[in-house]
XYZ file of C-alpha atoms in Angstrom:
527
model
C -73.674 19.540 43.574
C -70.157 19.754 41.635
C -68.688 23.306 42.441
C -68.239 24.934 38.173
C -65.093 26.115 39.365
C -63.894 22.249 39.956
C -65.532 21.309 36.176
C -62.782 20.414 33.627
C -62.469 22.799 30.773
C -63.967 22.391 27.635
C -61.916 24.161 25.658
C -58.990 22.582 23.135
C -56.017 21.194 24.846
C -53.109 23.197 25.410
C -49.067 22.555 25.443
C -46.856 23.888 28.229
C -46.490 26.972 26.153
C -50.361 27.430 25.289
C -50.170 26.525 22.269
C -53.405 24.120 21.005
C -51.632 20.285 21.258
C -53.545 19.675 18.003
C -51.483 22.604 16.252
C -48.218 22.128 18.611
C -48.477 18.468 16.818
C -48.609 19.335 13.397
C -45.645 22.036 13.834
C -43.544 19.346 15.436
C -44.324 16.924 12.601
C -43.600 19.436 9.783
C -40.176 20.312 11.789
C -39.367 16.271 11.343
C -40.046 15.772 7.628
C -38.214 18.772 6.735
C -34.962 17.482 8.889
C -35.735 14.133 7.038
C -35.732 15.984 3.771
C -32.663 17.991 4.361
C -31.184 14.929 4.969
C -31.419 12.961 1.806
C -31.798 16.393 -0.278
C -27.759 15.836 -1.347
C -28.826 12.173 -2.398
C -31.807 14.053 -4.425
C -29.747 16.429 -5.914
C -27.478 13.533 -7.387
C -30.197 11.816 -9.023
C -31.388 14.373 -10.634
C -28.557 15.856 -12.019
C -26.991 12.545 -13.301
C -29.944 10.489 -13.779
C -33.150 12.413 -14.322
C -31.493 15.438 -15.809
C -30.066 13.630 -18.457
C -32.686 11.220 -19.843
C -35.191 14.327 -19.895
C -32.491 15.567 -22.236
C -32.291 12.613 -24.270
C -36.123 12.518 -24.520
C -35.545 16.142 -25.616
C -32.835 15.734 -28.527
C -35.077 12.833 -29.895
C -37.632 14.942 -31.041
C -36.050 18.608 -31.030
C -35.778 19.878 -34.497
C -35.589 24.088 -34.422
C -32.481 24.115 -36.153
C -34.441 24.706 -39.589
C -36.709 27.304 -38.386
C -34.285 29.143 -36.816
C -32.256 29.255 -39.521
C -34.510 29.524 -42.372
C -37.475 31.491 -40.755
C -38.585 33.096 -43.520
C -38.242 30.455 -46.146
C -40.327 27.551 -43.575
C -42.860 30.319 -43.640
C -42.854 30.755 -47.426
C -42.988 27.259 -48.086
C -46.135 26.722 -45.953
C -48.246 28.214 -49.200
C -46.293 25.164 -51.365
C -47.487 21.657 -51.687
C -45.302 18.758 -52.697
C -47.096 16.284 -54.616
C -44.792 12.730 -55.369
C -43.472 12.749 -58.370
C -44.691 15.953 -60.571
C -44.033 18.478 -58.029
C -42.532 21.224 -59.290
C -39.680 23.887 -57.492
C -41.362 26.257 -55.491
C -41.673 30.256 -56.832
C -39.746 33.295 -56.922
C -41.239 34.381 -52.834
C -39.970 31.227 -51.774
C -36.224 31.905 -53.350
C -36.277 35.223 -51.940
C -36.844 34.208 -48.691
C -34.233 31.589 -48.657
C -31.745 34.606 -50.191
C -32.299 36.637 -46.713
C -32.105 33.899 -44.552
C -28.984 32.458 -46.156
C -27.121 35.825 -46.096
C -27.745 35.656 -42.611
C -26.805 32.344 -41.698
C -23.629 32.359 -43.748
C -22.777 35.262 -41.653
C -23.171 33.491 -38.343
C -22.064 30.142 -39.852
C -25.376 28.166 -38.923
C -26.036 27.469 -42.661
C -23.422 24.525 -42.018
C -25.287 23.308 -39.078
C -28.499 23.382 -40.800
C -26.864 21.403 -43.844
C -25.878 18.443 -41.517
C -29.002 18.323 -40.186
C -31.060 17.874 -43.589
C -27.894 15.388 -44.718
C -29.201 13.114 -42.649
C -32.728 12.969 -44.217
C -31.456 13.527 -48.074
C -28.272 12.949 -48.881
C -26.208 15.934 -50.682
C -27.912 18.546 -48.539
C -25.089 19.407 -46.825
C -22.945 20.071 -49.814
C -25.344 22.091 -51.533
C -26.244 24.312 -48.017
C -22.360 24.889 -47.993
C -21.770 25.774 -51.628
C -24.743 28.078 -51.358
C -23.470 29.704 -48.623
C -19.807 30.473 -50.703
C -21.899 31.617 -53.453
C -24.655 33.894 -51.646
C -22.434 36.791 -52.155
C -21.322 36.538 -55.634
C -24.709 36.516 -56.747
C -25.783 39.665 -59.440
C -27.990 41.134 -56.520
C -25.744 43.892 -56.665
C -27.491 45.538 -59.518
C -30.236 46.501 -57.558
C -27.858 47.992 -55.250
C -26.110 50.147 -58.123
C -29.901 50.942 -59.928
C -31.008 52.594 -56.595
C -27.086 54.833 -56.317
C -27.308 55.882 -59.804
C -30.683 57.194 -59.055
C -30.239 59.028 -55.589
C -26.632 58.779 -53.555
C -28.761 58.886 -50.998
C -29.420 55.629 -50.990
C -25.370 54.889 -49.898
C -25.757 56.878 -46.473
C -26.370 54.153 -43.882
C -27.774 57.008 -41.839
C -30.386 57.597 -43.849
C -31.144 54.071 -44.197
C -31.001 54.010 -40.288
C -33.391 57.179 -40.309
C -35.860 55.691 -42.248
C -36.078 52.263 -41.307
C -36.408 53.338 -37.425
C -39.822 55.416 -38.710
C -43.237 54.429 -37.328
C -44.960 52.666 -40.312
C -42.317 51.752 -42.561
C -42.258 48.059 -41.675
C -46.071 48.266 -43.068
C -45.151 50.040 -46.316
C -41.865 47.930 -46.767
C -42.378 44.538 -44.862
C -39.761 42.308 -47.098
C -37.376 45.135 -46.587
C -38.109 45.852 -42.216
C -37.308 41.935 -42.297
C -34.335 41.960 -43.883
C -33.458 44.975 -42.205
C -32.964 42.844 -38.610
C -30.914 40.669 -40.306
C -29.000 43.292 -41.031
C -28.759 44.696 -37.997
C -27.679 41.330 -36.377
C -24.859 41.293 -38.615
C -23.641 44.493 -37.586
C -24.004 43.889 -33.782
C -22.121 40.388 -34.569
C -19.105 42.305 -36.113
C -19.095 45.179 -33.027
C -19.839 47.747 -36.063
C -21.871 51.028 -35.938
C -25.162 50.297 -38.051
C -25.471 53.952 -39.069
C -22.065 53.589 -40.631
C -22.440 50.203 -42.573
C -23.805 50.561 -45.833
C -26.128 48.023 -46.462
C -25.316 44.441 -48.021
C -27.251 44.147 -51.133
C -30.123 41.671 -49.927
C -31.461 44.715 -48.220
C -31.347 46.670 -51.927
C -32.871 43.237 -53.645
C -35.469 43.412 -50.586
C -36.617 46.909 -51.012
C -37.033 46.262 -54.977
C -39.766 43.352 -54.290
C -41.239 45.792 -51.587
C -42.027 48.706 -54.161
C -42.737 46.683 -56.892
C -45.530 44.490 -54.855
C -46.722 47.728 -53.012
C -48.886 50.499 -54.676
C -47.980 53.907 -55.365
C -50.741 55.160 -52.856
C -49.168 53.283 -49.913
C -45.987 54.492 -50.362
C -46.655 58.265 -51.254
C -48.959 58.503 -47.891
C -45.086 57.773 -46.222
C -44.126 61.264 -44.802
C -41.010 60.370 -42.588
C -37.752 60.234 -42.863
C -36.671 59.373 -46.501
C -40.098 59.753 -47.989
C -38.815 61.463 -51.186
C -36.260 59.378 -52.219
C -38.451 56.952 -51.456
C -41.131 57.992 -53.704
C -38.645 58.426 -56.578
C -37.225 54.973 -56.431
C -41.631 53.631 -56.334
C -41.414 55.666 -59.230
C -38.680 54.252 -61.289
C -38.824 51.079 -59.703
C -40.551 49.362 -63.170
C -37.997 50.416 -65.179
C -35.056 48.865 -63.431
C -33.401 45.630 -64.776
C -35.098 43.247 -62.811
C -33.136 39.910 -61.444
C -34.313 36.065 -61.348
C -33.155 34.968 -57.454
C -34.333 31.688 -58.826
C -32.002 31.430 -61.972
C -28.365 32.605 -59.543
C -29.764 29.809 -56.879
C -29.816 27.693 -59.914
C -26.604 29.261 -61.054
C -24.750 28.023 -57.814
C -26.396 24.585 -58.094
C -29.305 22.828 -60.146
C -30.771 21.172 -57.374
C -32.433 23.841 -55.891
C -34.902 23.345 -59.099
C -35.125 19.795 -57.760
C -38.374 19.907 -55.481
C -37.093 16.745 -53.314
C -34.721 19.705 -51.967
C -37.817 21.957 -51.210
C -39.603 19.180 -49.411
C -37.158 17.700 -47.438
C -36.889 21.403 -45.931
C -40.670 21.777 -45.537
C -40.742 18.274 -43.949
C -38.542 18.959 -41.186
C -39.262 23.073 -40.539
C -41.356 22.122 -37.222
C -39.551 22.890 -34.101
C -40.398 19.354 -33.500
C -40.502 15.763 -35.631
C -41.263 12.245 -35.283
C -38.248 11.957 -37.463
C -35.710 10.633 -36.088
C -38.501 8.103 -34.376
C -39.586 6.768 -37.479
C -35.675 6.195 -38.464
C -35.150 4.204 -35.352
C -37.649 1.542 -37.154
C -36.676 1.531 -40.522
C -39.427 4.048 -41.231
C -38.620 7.701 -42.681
C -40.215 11.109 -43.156
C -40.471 12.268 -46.311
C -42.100 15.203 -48.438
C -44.171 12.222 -49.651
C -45.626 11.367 -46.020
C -44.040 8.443 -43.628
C -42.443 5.485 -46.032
C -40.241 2.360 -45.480
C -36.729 2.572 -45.302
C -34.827 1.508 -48.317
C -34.176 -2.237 -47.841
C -30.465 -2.097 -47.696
C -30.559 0.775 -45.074
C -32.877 -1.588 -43.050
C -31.053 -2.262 -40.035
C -32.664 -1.281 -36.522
C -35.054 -3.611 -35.597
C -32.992 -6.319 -36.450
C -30.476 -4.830 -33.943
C -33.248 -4.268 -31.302
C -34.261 -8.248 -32.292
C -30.688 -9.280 -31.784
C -30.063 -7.240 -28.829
C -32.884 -8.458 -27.218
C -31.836 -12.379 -28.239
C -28.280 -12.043 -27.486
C -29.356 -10.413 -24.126
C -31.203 -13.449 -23.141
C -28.642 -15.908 -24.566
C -25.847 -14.398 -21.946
C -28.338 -14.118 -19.134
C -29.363 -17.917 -19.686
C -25.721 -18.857 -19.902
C -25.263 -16.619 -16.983
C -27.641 -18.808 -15.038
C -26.241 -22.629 -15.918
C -23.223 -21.561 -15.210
C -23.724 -19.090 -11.956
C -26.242 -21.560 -10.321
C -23.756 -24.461 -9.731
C -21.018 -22.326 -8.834
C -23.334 -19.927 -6.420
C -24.665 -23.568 -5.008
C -21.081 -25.141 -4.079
C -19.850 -21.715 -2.203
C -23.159 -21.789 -0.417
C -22.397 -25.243 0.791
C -18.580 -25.571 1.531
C -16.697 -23.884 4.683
C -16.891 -20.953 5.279
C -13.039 -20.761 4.962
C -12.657 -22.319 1.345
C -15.844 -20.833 -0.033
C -14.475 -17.227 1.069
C -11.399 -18.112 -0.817
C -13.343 -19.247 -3.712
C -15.212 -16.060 -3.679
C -12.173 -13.816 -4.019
C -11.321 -15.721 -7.405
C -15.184 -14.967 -8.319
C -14.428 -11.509 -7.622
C -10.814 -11.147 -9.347
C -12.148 -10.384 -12.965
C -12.905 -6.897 -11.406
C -9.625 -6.111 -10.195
C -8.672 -6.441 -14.342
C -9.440 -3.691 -16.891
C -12.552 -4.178 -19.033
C -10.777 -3.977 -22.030
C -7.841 -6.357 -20.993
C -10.570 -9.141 -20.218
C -12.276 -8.694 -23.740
C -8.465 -8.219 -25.742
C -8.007 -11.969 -23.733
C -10.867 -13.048 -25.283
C -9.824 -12.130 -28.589
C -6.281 -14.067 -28.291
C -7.961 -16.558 -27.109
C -10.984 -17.270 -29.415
C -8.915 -16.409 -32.712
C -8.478 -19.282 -35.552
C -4.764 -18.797 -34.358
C -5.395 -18.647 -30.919
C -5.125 -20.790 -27.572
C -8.352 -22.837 -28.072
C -7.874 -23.493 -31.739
C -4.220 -24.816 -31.370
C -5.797 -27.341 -28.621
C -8.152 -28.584 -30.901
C -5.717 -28.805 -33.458
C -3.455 -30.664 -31.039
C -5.842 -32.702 -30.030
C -6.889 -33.948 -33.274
C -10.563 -32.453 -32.951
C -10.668 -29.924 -35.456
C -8.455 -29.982 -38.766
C -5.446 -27.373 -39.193
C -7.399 -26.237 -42.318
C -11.040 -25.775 -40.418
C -10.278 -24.013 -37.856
C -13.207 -22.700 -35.848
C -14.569 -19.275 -36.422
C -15.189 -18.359 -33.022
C -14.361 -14.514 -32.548
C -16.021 -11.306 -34.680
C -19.475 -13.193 -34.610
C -22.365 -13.642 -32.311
C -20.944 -16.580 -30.397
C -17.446 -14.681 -29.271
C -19.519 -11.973 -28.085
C -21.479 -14.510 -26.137
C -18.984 -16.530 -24.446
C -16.505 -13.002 -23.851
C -19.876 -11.078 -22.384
C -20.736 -14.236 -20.285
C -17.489 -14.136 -18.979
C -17.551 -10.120 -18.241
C -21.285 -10.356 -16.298
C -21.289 -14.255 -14.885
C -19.920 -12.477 -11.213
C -23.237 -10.157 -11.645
C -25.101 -13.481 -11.208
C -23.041 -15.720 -8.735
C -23.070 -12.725 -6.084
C -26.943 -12.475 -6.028
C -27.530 -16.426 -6.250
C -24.635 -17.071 -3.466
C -26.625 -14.276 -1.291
C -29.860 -15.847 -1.395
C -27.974 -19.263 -1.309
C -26.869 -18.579 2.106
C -30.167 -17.646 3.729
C -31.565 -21.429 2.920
C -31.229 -23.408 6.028
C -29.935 -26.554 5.406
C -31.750 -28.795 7.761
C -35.144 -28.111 5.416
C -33.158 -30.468 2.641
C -32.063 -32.405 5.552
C -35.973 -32.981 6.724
C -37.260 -33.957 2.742
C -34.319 -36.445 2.777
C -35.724 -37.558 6.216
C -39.061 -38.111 4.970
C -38.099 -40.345 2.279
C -37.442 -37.653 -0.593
C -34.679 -37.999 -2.833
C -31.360 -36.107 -3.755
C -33.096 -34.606 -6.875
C -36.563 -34.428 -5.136
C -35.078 -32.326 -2.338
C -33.450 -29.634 -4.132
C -35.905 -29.315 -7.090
C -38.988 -29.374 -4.731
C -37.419 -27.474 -1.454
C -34.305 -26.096 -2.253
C -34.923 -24.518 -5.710
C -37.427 -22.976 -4.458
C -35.989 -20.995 -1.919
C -33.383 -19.805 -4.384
C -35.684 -18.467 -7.130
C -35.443 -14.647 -6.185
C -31.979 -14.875 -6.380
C -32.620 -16.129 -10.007
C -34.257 -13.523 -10.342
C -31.827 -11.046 -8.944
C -29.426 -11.983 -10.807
C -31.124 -12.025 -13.836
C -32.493 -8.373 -13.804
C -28.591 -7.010 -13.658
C -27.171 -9.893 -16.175
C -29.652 -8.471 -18.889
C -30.272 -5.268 -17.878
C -26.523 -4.331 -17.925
C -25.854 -6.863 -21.375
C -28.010 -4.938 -23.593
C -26.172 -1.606 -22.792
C -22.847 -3.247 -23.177
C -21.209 -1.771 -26.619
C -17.089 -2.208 -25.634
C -17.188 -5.977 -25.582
C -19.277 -6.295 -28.520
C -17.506 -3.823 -30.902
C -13.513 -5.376 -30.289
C -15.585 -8.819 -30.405
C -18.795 -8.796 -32.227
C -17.656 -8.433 -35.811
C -21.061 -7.479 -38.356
C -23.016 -10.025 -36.323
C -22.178 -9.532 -32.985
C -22.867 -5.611 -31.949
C -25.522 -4.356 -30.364
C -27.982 -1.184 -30.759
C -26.122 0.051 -28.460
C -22.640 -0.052 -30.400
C -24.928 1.909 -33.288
C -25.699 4.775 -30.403
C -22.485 5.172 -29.551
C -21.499 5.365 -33.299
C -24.214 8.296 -33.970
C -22.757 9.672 -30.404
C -19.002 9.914 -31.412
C -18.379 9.644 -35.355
C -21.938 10.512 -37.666
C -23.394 13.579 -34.524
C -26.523 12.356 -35.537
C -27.435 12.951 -31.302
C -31.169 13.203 -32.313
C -31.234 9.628 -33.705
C -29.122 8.406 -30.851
C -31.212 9.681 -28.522
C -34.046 8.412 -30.289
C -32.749 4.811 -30.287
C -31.956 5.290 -26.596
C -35.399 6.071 -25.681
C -36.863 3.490 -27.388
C -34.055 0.970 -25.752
C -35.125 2.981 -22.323
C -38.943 2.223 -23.336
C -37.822 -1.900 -24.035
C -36.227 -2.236 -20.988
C -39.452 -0.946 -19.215
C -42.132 -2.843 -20.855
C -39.823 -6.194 -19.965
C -39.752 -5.256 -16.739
C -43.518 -4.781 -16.380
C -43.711 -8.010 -18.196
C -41.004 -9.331 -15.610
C -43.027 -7.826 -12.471
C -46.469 -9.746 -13.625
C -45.096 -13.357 -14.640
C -42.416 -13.316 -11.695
C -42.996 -10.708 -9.478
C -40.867 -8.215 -8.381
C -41.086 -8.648 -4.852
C -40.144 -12.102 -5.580
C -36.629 -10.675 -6.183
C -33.880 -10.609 -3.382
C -30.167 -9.980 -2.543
C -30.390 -11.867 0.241
């Protein structure tokens, strides 16, 4: 009989320090991926600060929109109760106007109005000039009757402290709702210009505000106010319906006759969501309109084609790219090491030479008074008088672009290229195969990822090119990209750029996936 005491233990197995191996395993394990992920955390970081960071913002700008509900708030929500109906709609009524008179006395104050003007220029055209002539004009308007009707019948009524007193009372903002609104306006203002509220007198949108307020509300509500100001309160409800009363429609219309025009009216109530498919639909000749989601006038037309030429133009280069890449890749593979290292450096010297010198060469060079037109010339192949057009077109961007990416496709090929052994062409000769038999059915072959390499940069980098296109490209030869950079730099249209950059992001992807099942992607090597 075994003595218990000589038995092995059943219980868990322990590590030198007691610890259960099982758990002393798992500890050790967390310790290593978290040294792992220290490690590349810097490399993390990068990325997503200059990669992830800012497409999310480009996805962002392409449908961000608050601009006109921040601006307008009250007038988006005014509108909401206003339908625009094609053709026979009519401007909206006197609520809406006085709505848009708050908010505009506010924004011309902080400048936004400007801002917002842009924005809706790029939908209708004229917006912006009207939004800034409104704004130059909010303050002239004859508003300040109201202001000099409520003096004339209590002085009260010019003591900011009492205006102060009574607007901070519990219930007001339910007696006087127009008026508690414009009232943080006001107050904005004042904090904007480092002033004391209770010693600003009121501008006189709060006056016009207060008017609509006891005209709308009945005498009951406002004599069961008891706070501060409930007297002179109750004598302006009082005396209220005998005041001159003022058309905020007719001084809009005063400072412009389009704000009877109810294109204006929908164009804002079209775009007051925080977000839109707006500037979307633009990037394919579609627009947003009061109306609903219409075609793009035909002259103004011009995105997909870009995308279609982009896309074409793209391929073009990358197939040029290959004829003339694969023979050159194919005779460094095969010559001495020596002389195809020299040959290589010449491959490589384009890089050593600005960008923009390489595509200026191209445009002395492909001119109708340039280098290659002379030699025809001289050569008797082309006429003095017919000189080819070869530069500010399609085909100058193709040969200067080919030029620019060709080294993006000789490296990968020449890789790739190098990994072939030779004697397998050697052994298809050997078995009777000939010169064109043993490359196209053995060596080919073995240099197809590097076709495919090399093809991934070539287009993938050619359809975000926009220098060599714009100093070479003429009206036929840019790309979308040229028109991103153009909403980037001159028009600030950012949301439409970013919109055409997402979509271009969204190309690029679907070709790839398209790429990955006709090819394979792990088909594709450097060598």
């Amino acid at each position: 009989m075994t003595d218990a005491t000589n038995s092995p233990s059943t219980g868990p197995m322990l590590s030198a320090d007691g610890t259960p191996l099982k758990k002393s395993l798992q500890i050790a394990l967390r310790r290593q991926k978290l040294r792992a992920l220290m490690l590349v955390a810097p490399l993390l970081l990068f990325v997503l600060i200059s990669f992830i960071a800012p497409i999310a913002d480009m996805l962002f700008r392409s449908v961000e929109n608050d601009i006109v509900s921040e601006t307008i708030p009250r007038t988006v929500i005014a509108l909401e109760q206003w339908d625009y109906e094609d053709g026979g709609a009519a401007a909206p009524g006197d609520d809406v106007y006085a709505a848009l008179y708050v908010d505009l006395s506010e924004a011309e104050e902080f400048k936004t109005h400007t801002r917002l003007g842009s924005r809706l220029n790029y939908e209708t055209t004229g917006m912006s000039s009207l939004l800034r002539k409104t704004g130059r004009g909010i303050g002239r308007m004859d508003t300040d009757e109201y202001t000099k009707q409520f003096e004339a019948l209590d002085p009260k009524w010019e003591d900011p402290a009492d205006w102060v007193a009574m607007m901070q009372a519990p219930g007001v903002a339910e007696i006087l709702p127009e008026t508690a609104s414009a009232w943080q306006s006001w107050q904005r203002i004042v904090a904007n210009k480092n002033d004391v509220l209770s010693e600003e007198q009121p501008e006189d949108f709060i006056y016009t505000m207060l008017y609509r307020d006891l005209i709308a509300q009945p005498a009951s509500a406002v004599a069961a106010y008891t706070g501060p100001g409930a007297a002179m309160l109750q004598t302006a409800d009082s005396a209220v319906d005998g005041f001159e009363p003022i058309s905020l429609r007719e001084q809009f219309l005063d400072i412009d006759k389009d704000w009877a025009d109810a294109q204006i009216w929908g164009t804002i109530k079209a775009f007051s969501s925080p977000y839109t498919a707006g500037y979307f639909l633009s990037s394919v000749d579609l627009q947003l309109t009061p109306a609903g989601i219409e075609q793009q006038p035909e002259n103004q037309q011009i995105y997909m084609m870009l995308f279609g030429r982009t896309m074409f133009m793209s391929m073009v280069i990358m197939g040029s790219c290959i004829l003339l890449g694969y023979p050159i890749a194919y005779l460094l593979s095969n010559l001495p090491l020596r002389t195809s290292n020299l040959l290589l450096i010449l491959v490589l010297l384009p890089f050593w030479t600005s960008l923009l010198v390489r595509t200026s060469a191209w445009k002395v060079l492909l001119q109708q008074q340039g280098v290659i037109n002379d030699i025809l010339v001289w050569l008797g192949l082309v006429a003095d008088g017919d000189r080819l057009v070869m530069i500010n077109n399609q085909f100058g961007t193709i040969v200067a672009m080919t030029h620019i990416l060709l080294p993006f496709m000789i490296l990968p090929l020449y890789s790739v290229m190098k990994t072939i052994p030779p004697s397998y062409v050697r052994a298809a000769k050997s078995l009777g195969a000939t010169n064109w038999t043993a490359f196209w059915r053995v060596y080919f072959p073995q240099s197809v990822p590097g076709i495919g390499a090399g093809s991934i940069l070539v287009f993938i980098l050619s359809i975000g090119y926009y220098i060599t296109p714009e100093l070479v490209g003429g009206t036929t030869g840019t790309f979308i990209s040229n028109r991103i950079a153009y909403h980037i730099s001159s028009s600030l249209n950012w949301g439409l750029a970013a919109a055409l950059g997402t979509i271009l992001l969204a190309v690029v992807l679907v070709l790839y996936w398209v790429y990955d099942r006709i090819v394979g992607i792990d088909n594709v090597s450097l060598g």
